[in-house]
PDB file of C-alpha atoms in Angstrom:
ATOM      1  CA  UNK A   1      -1.237  47.813 -21.320  1.00  0.00           C
ATOM      2  CA  UNK A   2       2.030  47.342 -23.200  1.00  0.00           C
ATOM      3  CA  UNK A   3       1.608  50.721 -24.868  1.00  0.00           C
ATOM      4  CA  UNK A   4       0.956  52.451 -21.556  1.00  0.00           C
ATOM      5  CA  UNK A   5       4.071  50.915 -19.988  1.00  0.00           C
ATOM      6  CA  UNK A   6       6.200  51.720 -23.058  1.00  0.00           C
ATOM      7  CA  UNK A   7       4.981  55.336 -23.370  1.00  0.00           C
ATOM      8  CA  UNK A   8       7.591  56.913 -21.010  1.00  0.00           C
ATOM      9  CA  UNK A   9      10.352  55.588 -23.253  1.00  0.00           C
ATOM     10  CA  UNK A  10       9.235  57.704 -26.205  1.00  0.00           C
ATOM     11  CA  UNK A  11       8.749  60.912 -24.221  1.00  0.00           C
ATOM     12  CA  UNK A  12      11.608  63.385 -24.446  1.00  0.00           C
ATOM     13  CA  UNK A  13      14.077  63.005 -21.552  1.00  0.00           C
ATOM     14  CA  UNK A  14      14.068  66.744 -20.892  1.00  0.00           C
ATOM     15  CA  UNK A  15      10.274  66.742 -20.560  1.00  0.00           C
ATOM     16  CA  UNK A  16      10.463  63.805 -18.149  1.00  0.00           C
ATOM     17  CA  UNK A  17      13.115  65.543 -16.038  1.00  0.00           C
ATOM     18  CA  UNK A  18      11.005  68.712 -15.890  1.00  0.00           C
ATOM     19  CA  UNK A  19       7.921  66.681 -14.963  1.00  0.00           C
ATOM     20  CA  UNK A  20       9.742  64.924 -12.103  1.00  0.00           C
ATOM     21  CA  UNK A  21      11.262  68.227 -10.990  1.00  0.00           C
ATOM     22  CA  UNK A  22       7.712  69.467 -10.511  1.00  0.00           C
ATOM     23  CA  UNK A  23       6.583  66.228  -8.852  1.00  0.00           C
ATOM     24  CA  UNK A  24       9.535  66.195  -6.415  1.00  0.00           C
ATOM     25  CA  UNK A  25       8.956  69.768  -5.184  1.00  0.00           C
ATOM     26  CA  UNK A  26       8.759  70.005  -1.396  1.00  0.00           C
ATOM     27  CA  UNK A  27       6.125  72.700  -1.014  1.00  0.00           C
ATOM     28  CA  UNK A  28       4.077  72.398  -4.189  1.00  0.00           C
ATOM     29  CA  UNK A  29       5.141  69.033  -5.620  1.00  0.00           C
ATOM     30  CA  UNK A  30       2.510  66.533  -6.651  1.00  0.00           C
ATOM     31  CA  UNK A  31       3.914  63.697  -4.511  1.00  0.00           C
ATOM     32  CA  UNK A  32       3.917  65.795  -1.330  1.00  0.00           C
ATOM     33  CA  UNK A  33       0.437  67.123  -2.062  1.00  0.00           C
ATOM     34  CA  UNK A  34      -0.753  63.509  -2.268  1.00  0.00           C
ATOM     35  CA  UNK A  35       1.006  62.675   0.997  1.00  0.00           C
ATOM     36  CA  UNK A  36      -0.533  65.626   2.816  1.00  0.00           C
ATOM     37  CA  UNK A  37      -3.950  64.777   1.361  1.00  0.00           C
ATOM     38  CA  UNK A  38      -3.837  61.390   3.099  1.00  0.00           C
ATOM     39  CA  UNK A  39      -2.535  62.896   6.345  1.00  0.00           C
ATOM     40  CA  UNK A  40       1.193  62.201   6.051  1.00  0.00           C
ATOM     41  CA  UNK A  41       3.971  64.731   6.325  1.00  0.00           C
ATOM     42  CA  UNK A  42       5.840  65.875   3.199  1.00  0.00           C
ATOM     43  CA  UNK A  43       9.105  64.225   2.198  1.00  0.00           C
ATOM     44  CA  UNK A  44      12.281  65.777   0.808  1.00  0.00           C
ATOM     45  CA  UNK A  45      12.433  63.830  -2.478  1.00  0.00           C
ATOM     46  CA  UNK A  46      15.659  65.601  -3.397  1.00  0.00           C
ATOM     47  CA  UNK A  47      17.500  65.461  -0.042  1.00  0.00           C
ATOM     48  CA  UNK A  48      20.785  67.122   0.814  1.00  0.00           C
ATOM     49  CA  UNK A  49      22.646  63.799   1.022  1.00  0.00           C
ATOM     50  CA  UNK A  50      23.525  60.788  -1.111  1.00  0.00           C
ATOM     51  CA  UNK A  51      19.897  59.596  -1.150  1.00  0.00           C
ATOM     52  CA  UNK A  52      19.312  62.112  -3.928  1.00  0.00           C
ATOM     53  CA  UNK A  53      20.771  59.515  -6.311  1.00  0.00           C
ATOM     54  CA  UNK A  54      17.849  57.194  -5.586  1.00  0.00           C
ATOM     55  CA  UNK A  55      15.352  59.885  -6.537  1.00  0.00           C
ATOM     56  CA  UNK A  56      17.182  60.497  -9.800  1.00  0.00           C
ATOM     57  CA  UNK A  57      17.560  56.771 -10.492  1.00  0.00           C
ATOM     58  CA  UNK A  58      13.809  56.287  -9.995  1.00  0.00           C
ATOM     59  CA  UNK A  59      13.254  58.572 -12.974  1.00  0.00           C
ATOM     60  CA  UNK A  60      15.406  56.354 -15.188  1.00  0.00           C
ATOM     61  CA  UNK A  61      13.692  53.219 -13.928  1.00  0.00           C
ATOM     62  CA  UNK A  62      10.277  54.712 -14.704  1.00  0.00           C
ATOM     63  CA  UNK A  63      11.400  55.862 -18.146  1.00  0.00           C
ATOM     64  CA  UNK A  64      13.105  52.681 -19.359  1.00  0.00           C
ATOM     65  CA  UNK A  65      11.097  49.877 -17.733  1.00  0.00           C
ATOM     66  CA  UNK A  66       8.737  49.755 -20.709  1.00  0.00           C
ATOM     67  CA  UNK A  67      11.587  49.306 -23.179  1.00  0.00           C
ATOM     68  CA  UNK A  68      12.995  46.370 -21.215  1.00  0.00           C
ATOM     69  CA  UNK A  69       9.527  44.887 -20.753  1.00  0.00           C
ATOM     70  CA  UNK A  70       8.802  44.905 -24.494  1.00  0.00           C
ATOM     71  CA  UNK A  71      12.140  43.244 -25.256  1.00  0.00           C
ATOM     72  CA  UNK A  72      11.642  40.540 -22.608  1.00  0.00           C
ATOM     73  CA  UNK A  73       8.060  39.838 -23.705  1.00  0.00           C
ATOM     74  CA  UNK A  74       9.191  39.451 -27.311  1.00  0.00           C
ATOM     75  CA  UNK A  75      12.029  37.169 -26.232  1.00  0.00           C
ATOM     76  CA  UNK A  76       9.751  34.993 -24.083  1.00  0.00           C
ATOM     77  CA  UNK A  77       7.255  34.715 -26.942  1.00  0.00           C
ATOM     78  CA  UNK A  78      10.062  33.559 -29.248  1.00  0.00           C
ATOM     79  CA  UNK A  79      10.687  30.456 -27.109  1.00  0.00           C
ATOM     80  CA  UNK A  80       9.159  27.497 -28.986  1.00  0.00           C
ATOM     81  CA  UNK A  81       5.807  26.266 -27.649  1.00  0.00           C
ATOM     82  CA  UNK A  82       7.082  22.689 -27.851  1.00  0.00           C
ATOM     83  CA  UNK A  83       9.264  23.331 -24.808  1.00  0.00           C
ATOM     84  CA  UNK A  84       6.277  24.497 -22.773  1.00  0.00           C
ATOM     85  CA  UNK A  85       4.209  21.514 -23.970  1.00  0.00           C
ATOM     86  CA  UNK A  86       6.993  19.107 -23.018  1.00  0.00           C
ATOM     87  CA  UNK A  87       7.220  20.727 -19.584  1.00  0.00           C
ATOM     88  CA  UNK A  88       3.458  20.378 -19.163  1.00  0.00           C
ATOM     89  CA  UNK A  89       3.637  16.701 -20.093  1.00  0.00           C
ATOM     90  CA  UNK A  90       6.480  16.198 -17.603  1.00  0.00           C
ATOM     91  CA  UNK A  91       4.316  17.923 -14.962  1.00  0.00           C
ATOM     92  CA  UNK A  92       6.832  20.724 -14.427  1.00  0.00           C
ATOM     93  CA  UNK A  93       5.989  23.367 -11.860  1.00  0.00           C
ATOM     94  CA  UNK A  94       5.876  27.084 -12.597  1.00  0.00           C
ATOM     95  CA  UNK A  95       9.298  27.807 -11.091  1.00  0.00           C
ATOM     96  CA  UNK A  96      10.839  24.858 -12.945  1.00  0.00           C
ATOM     97  CA  UNK A  97       9.534  26.287 -16.224  1.00  0.00           C
ATOM     98  CA  UNK A  98      11.080  29.624 -15.360  1.00  0.00           C
ATOM     99  CA  UNK A  99      14.399  28.073 -14.320  1.00  0.00           C
ATOM    100  CA  UNK A 100      14.858  25.533 -17.108  1.00  0.00           C
ATOM    101  CA  UNK A 101      13.011  27.068 -20.068  1.00  0.00           C
ATOM    102  CA  UNK A 102      12.510  30.811 -19.750  1.00  0.00           C
ATOM    103  CA  UNK A 103      15.792  31.917 -18.166  1.00  0.00           C
ATOM    104  CA  UNK A 104      18.018  29.935 -20.581  1.00  0.00           C
ATOM    105  CA  UNK A 105      15.851  31.221 -23.438  1.00  0.00           C
ATOM    106  CA  UNK A 106      16.276  34.872 -22.505  1.00  0.00           C
ATOM    107  CA  UNK A 107      19.855  34.790 -21.208  1.00  0.00           C
ATOM    108  CA  UNK A 108      21.333  36.514 -24.258  1.00  0.00           C
ATOM    109  CA  UNK A 109      18.731  39.276 -24.130  1.00  0.00           C
ATOM    110  CA  UNK A 110      19.250  39.578 -20.383  1.00  0.00           C
ATOM    111  CA  UNK A 111      22.931  40.154 -21.019  1.00  0.00           C
ATOM    112  CA  UNK A 112      22.171  42.741 -23.700  1.00  0.00           C
ATOM    113  CA  UNK A 113      19.767  44.615 -21.400  1.00  0.00           C
ATOM    114  CA  UNK A 114      22.334  44.532 -18.606  1.00  0.00           C
ATOM    115  CA  UNK A 115      24.931  46.016 -20.945  1.00  0.00           C
ATOM    116  CA  UNK A 116      22.549  48.729 -22.161  1.00  0.00           C
ATOM    117  CA  UNK A 117      21.485  49.510 -18.598  1.00  0.00           C
ATOM    118  CA  UNK A 118      25.048  49.913 -17.371  1.00  0.00           C
ATOM    119  CA  UNK A 119      25.886  52.075 -20.370  1.00  0.00           C
ATOM    120  CA  UNK A 120      22.823  54.265 -19.809  1.00  0.00           C
ATOM    121  CA  UNK A 121      23.540  54.611 -16.096  1.00  0.00           C
ATOM    122  CA  UNK A 122      27.114  55.677 -16.783  1.00  0.00           C
ATOM    123  CA  UNK A 123      25.895  58.312 -19.256  1.00  0.00           C
ATOM    124  CA  UNK A 124      23.061  59.751 -17.165  1.00  0.00           C
ATOM    125  CA  UNK A 125      22.870  63.421 -18.006  1.00  0.00           C
ATOM    126  CA  UNK A 126      19.397  64.914 -18.317  1.00  0.00           C
ATOM    127  CA  UNK A 127      18.043  64.146 -14.851  1.00  0.00           C
ATOM    128  CA  UNK A 128      20.942  65.544 -12.792  1.00  0.00           C
ATOM    129  CA  UNK A 129      21.465  68.442 -15.185  1.00  0.00           C
ATOM    130  CA  UNK A 130      17.873  69.673 -15.264  1.00  0.00           C
ATOM    131  CA  UNK A 131      16.714  68.800 -11.758  1.00  0.00           C
ATOM    132  CA  UNK A 132      19.775  69.498  -9.585  1.00  0.00           C
ATOM    133  CA  UNK A 133      22.557  70.755 -11.908  1.00  0.00           C
ATOM    134  CA  UNK A 134      24.850  68.355 -10.069  1.00  0.00           C
ATOM    135  CA  UNK A 135      23.966  69.709  -6.645  1.00  0.00           C
ATOM    136  CA  UNK A 136      23.631  69.799  -3.747  1.00  0.00           C
ATOM    137  CA  UNK A 137      27.403  70.071  -3.160  1.00  0.00           C
ATOM    138  CA  UNK A 138      28.064  67.890  -6.218  1.00  0.00           C
ATOM    139  CA  UNK A 139      26.278  64.857  -4.745  1.00  0.00           C
ATOM    140  CA  UNK A 140      24.272  64.202  -7.921  1.00  0.00           C
ATOM    141  CA  UNK A 141      27.011  65.012 -10.422  1.00  0.00           C
ATOM    142  CA  UNK A 142      27.565  62.224 -12.907  1.00  0.00           C
ATOM    143  CA  UNK A 143      30.757  61.537 -14.811  1.00  0.00           C
ATOM    144  CA  UNK A 144      29.326  62.765 -18.101  1.00  0.00           C
ATOM    145  CA  UNK A 145      27.891  65.918 -16.511  1.00  0.00           C
ATOM    146  CA  UNK A 146      31.281  66.700 -14.966  1.00  0.00           C
ATOM    147  CA  UNK A 147      33.138  66.171 -18.248  1.00  0.00           C
ATOM    148  CA  UNK A 148      30.680  68.373 -20.160  1.00  0.00           C
ATOM    149  CA  UNK A 149      31.061  71.115 -17.545  1.00  0.00           C
ATOM    150  CA  UNK A 150      34.843  70.937 -17.908  1.00  0.00           C
ATOM    151  CA  UNK A 151      34.532  71.253 -21.678  1.00  0.00           C
ATOM    152  CA  UNK A 152      31.875  73.906 -22.122  1.00  0.00           C
ATOM    153  CA  UNK A 153      31.738  75.809 -18.847  1.00  0.00           C
ATOM    154  CA  UNK A 154      35.425  75.902 -17.887  1.00  0.00           C
ATOM    155  CA  UNK A 155      36.843  75.586 -21.457  1.00  0.00           C
ATOM    156  CA  UNK A 156      39.156  72.722 -20.413  1.00  0.00           C
ATOM    157  CA  UNK A 157      38.679  70.586 -23.497  1.00  0.00           C
ATOM    158  CA  UNK A 158      41.769  68.454 -22.925  1.00  0.00           C
ATOM    159  CA  UNK A 159      40.597  67.392 -19.475  1.00  0.00           C
ATOM    160  CA  UNK A 160      37.121  66.666 -20.847  1.00  0.00           C
ATOM    161  CA  UNK A 161      38.625  64.539 -23.643  1.00  0.00           C
ATOM    162  CA  UNK A 162      40.667  62.554 -21.103  1.00  0.00           C
ATOM    163  CA  UNK A 163      37.531  62.060 -19.016  1.00  0.00           C
ATOM    164  CA  UNK A 164      35.722  60.758 -22.114  1.00  0.00           C
ATOM    165  CA  UNK A 165      38.543  58.277 -22.710  1.00  0.00           C
ATOM    166  CA  UNK A 166      38.384  57.179 -19.072  1.00  0.00           C
ATOM    167  CA  UNK A 167      34.635  56.699 -19.435  1.00  0.00           C
ATOM    168  CA  UNK A 168      35.185  54.587 -22.541  1.00  0.00           C
ATOM    169  CA  UNK A 169      37.805  52.491 -20.710  1.00  0.00           C
ATOM    170  CA  UNK A 170      35.423  51.948 -17.782  1.00  0.00           C
ATOM    171  CA  UNK A 171      32.574  50.890 -20.085  1.00  0.00           C
ATOM    172  CA  UNK A 172      34.839  48.553 -22.067  1.00  0.00           C
ATOM    173  CA  UNK A 173      36.194  46.957 -18.890  1.00  0.00           C
ATOM    174  CA  UNK A 174      32.655  46.460 -17.570  1.00  0.00           C
ATOM    175  CA  UNK A 175      31.708  44.850 -20.877  1.00  0.00           C
ATOM    176  CA  UNK A 176      34.747  42.566 -20.629  1.00  0.00           C
ATOM    177  CA  UNK A 177      33.868  41.563 -17.061  1.00  0.00           C
ATOM    178  CA  UNK A 178      30.272  40.931 -18.031  1.00  0.00           C
ATOM    179  CA  UNK A 179      31.228  38.829 -21.055  1.00  0.00           C
ATOM    180  CA  UNK A 180      33.671  36.735 -19.047  1.00  0.00           C
ATOM    181  CA  UNK A 181      31.071  36.111 -16.334  1.00  0.00           C
ATOM    182  CA  UNK A 182      28.430  35.189 -18.903  1.00  0.00           C
ATOM    183  CA  UNK A 183      30.885  32.883 -20.705  1.00  0.00           C
ATOM    184  CA  UNK A 184      31.529  31.009 -17.453  1.00  0.00           C
ATOM    185  CA  UNK A 185      27.823  30.637 -16.800  1.00  0.00           C
ATOM    186  CA  UNK A 186      26.907  28.942 -20.032  1.00  0.00           C
ATOM    187  CA  UNK A 187      29.282  29.312 -22.981  1.00  0.00           C
ATOM    188  CA  UNK A 188      26.938  31.703 -24.696  1.00  0.00           C
ATOM    189  CA  UNK A 189      29.392  32.920 -27.341  1.00  0.00           C
ATOM    190  CA  UNK A 190      30.350  29.543 -28.768  1.00  0.00           C
TER     191      UNK A 190
END
């Protein structure tokens, strides 16, 4: 089961984007063929509005859920069994075990996964590039896709370099905000 959930993480991102491009097709896409097979009408999975971002984000969720799952499972298994035994002796309920044992035990890894997720979301490139090329009307253009187009399509390398610096400043400020919030919650870095 773990291997099956982790498998999308090791598949090439370009192959995944091409696979979802086929699945999202309106006339011959796999998802719409399944919908019509059960008697429902087809859906525009890549609509001409801001909802296109949800379709592209679903690809990233599908691809990276296994990676996060493996990390969280390993972190939960690293919590000493003595804590669970003490909770069982104290007749702790399931949600109390989660609140007082598991969440404090995985808080550092939760912060790391949040940081990696934000970083990955800010650098999303393959899905919008391959599936929509930033369209329709630029609705699915990401910051990194725009900066790469400035550099290699329009030959404006200075503007692309400034955009890269802005991206770095945004990521560093998000990291600073995240660290300050996590420090307030539990003094994790002491």
